[in-house]
């Protein structure tokens, strides 16, 4: 894909499922909650399609967020991500097949890091 790449922002959240409590890593109380064993810390990966820029990449399209929860990434998140990636590729005049292949490879890396092979 000529010049286009995925810009990824990784976030964390402390989650206690039985009370539906979520504390994001940007919250000042995150450090306190992250030590509380009644919840777990989960990773969220936010993905944009971007072009390189002089000082900062030029974000072209927000593709979505994948949350790595207890049973794996949300199937719904993945479907939405690939759907928006196809739309963004068409809008940018890029190959949808190539973009989806690259996105699959990127997500496979995160899945292997989070859950193992």
Coordinates of C-alpha atoms in Angstrom, one line a residue:
X1 CA 0.0 0.0 0.0
X2 CA 1.8 3.1 -1.2
X3 CA 2.5 5.3 1.8
X4 CA -0.5 4.2 3.9
X5 CA 0.0 2.4 7.2
X6 CA -1.9 1.6 10.4
X7 CA -1.5 4.0 13.2
X8 CA -2.2 2.2 16.5
X9 CA -2.9 3.6 19.9
X10 CA -2.9 1.0 22.7
X11 CA -5.0 1.7 25.8
X12 CA -5.6 -0.2 29.0
X13 CA -8.7 -0.5 31.3
X14 CA -9.3 -2.0 34.6
X15 CA -12.6 -4.0 34.5
X16 CA -14.7 -5.5 37.2
X17 CA -17.4 -7.4 35.4
X18 CA -19.8 -8.2 38.2
X19 CA -20.3 -4.5 39.0
X20 CA -19.8 -3.3 35.4
X21 CA -17.0 -1.0 36.5
X22 CA -14.5 0.2 34.0
X23 CA -11.6 2.6 34.8
X24 CA -9.4 3.7 31.8
X25 CA -5.7 4.2 32.1
X26 CA -6.1 8.0 31.5
X27 CA -8.2 8.2 34.7
X28 CA -6.2 9.5 37.7
X29 CA -7.5 6.6 39.8
X30 CA -6.3 3.9 37.4
X31 CA -3.1 3.2 39.4
X32 CA -5.1 2.6 42.5
X33 CA -7.7 0.3 40.7
X34 CA -5.0 -1.5 38.8
X35 CA -3.7 -3.0 42.1
X36 CA -7.2 -4.2 43.1
X37 CA -7.5 -8.0 42.4
X38 CA -11.3 -7.9 42.2
X39 CA -10.9 -6.7 38.6
X40 CA -8.6 -7.3 35.6
X41 CA -6.7 -5.1 33.2
X42 CA -7.6 -5.5 29.6
X43 CA -6.0 -4.1 26.5
X44 CA -7.8 -2.0 23.8
X45 CA -6.2 -1.3 20.4
X46 CA -7.5 1.8 18.5
X47 CA -6.6 1.7 14.8
X48 CA -6.5 4.5 12.2
X49 CA -5.5 4.4 8.5
X50 CA -2.7 7.0 8.1
X51 CA -0.2 8.5 5.7
X52 CA 3.3 9.5 6.8
X53 CA 3.7 13.2 7.7
X54 CA 6.7 15.4 8.4
X55 CA 6.3 15.6 12.2
X56 CA 3.2 13.4 12.8
X57 CA 1.3 11.0 10.6
X58 CA -1.8 12.2 8.8
X59 CA -4.7 10.2 10.1
X60 CA -7.0 9.5 7.2
X61 CA -9.7 7.3 8.7
X62 CA -10.6 5.9 12.1
X63 CA -11.1 2.1 11.6
X64 CA -12.2 1.2 15.1
X65 CA -11.2 -0.3 18.5
X66 CA -10.6 -3.9 19.3
X67 CA -11.0 -4.9 23.0
X68 CA -9.1 -8.0 24.1
X69 CA -11.5 -9.4 26.7
X70 CA -11.6 -12.7 28.5
X71 CA -12.6 -14.9 25.6
X72 CA -10.7 -13.1 22.9
X73 CA -11.3 -10.1 20.7
X74 CA -14.9 -9.2 20.1
X75 CA -16.2 -10.7 16.9
X76 CA -18.4 -7.7 16.4
X77 CA -15.4 -5.4 16.9
X78 CA -13.5 -7.3 14.3
X79 CA -16.3 -7.3 11.7
X80 CA -16.8 -3.6 12.1
X81 CA -13.0 -3.0 11.8
X82 CA -12.7 -4.9 8.6
X83 CA -15.8 -3.3 7.1
X84 CA -14.5 0.2 7.8
X85 CA -11.1 -0.8 6.5
X86 CA -12.6 -1.9 3.2
X87 CA -14.5 1.4 3.0
X88 CA -11.4 3.4 3.8
X89 CA -9.3 1.5 1.2
X90 CA -11.8 2.2 -1.5
X91 CA -12.0 5.9 -0.6
X92 CA -8.2 6.1 -0.7
X93 CA -8.0 4.3 -4.0
X94 CA -6.1 1.4 -2.4
X95 CA -6.6 -2.4 -2.7
X96 CA -9.2 -3.6 -0.2
X97 CA -7.7 -7.1 -0.3
X98 CA -4.2 -5.8 0.5
X99 CA -5.4 -3.6 3.3
X100 CA -7.4 -6.4 4.9
X101 CA -4.4 -8.7 4.6
X102 CA -2.2 -6.2 6.4
X103 CA -4.8 -5.6 9.0
X104 CA -5.1 -9.3 9.6
X105 CA -1.4 -9.6 10.1
X106 CA -1.4 -6.7 12.6
X107 CA -4.3 -8.1 14.6
X108 CA -2.7 -11.6 14.7
X109 CA 0.4 -10.1 16.4
X110 CA -1.8 -8.5 19.1
X111 CA -3.8 -11.7 19.6
X112 CA -0.7 -13.8 19.9
X113 CA 0.8 -11.3 22.4
X114 CA -2.4 -11.3 24.5
X115 CA -3.5 -15.0 24.3
X116 CA -0.4 -16.9 23.0
X117 CA -0.2 -19.0 19.9

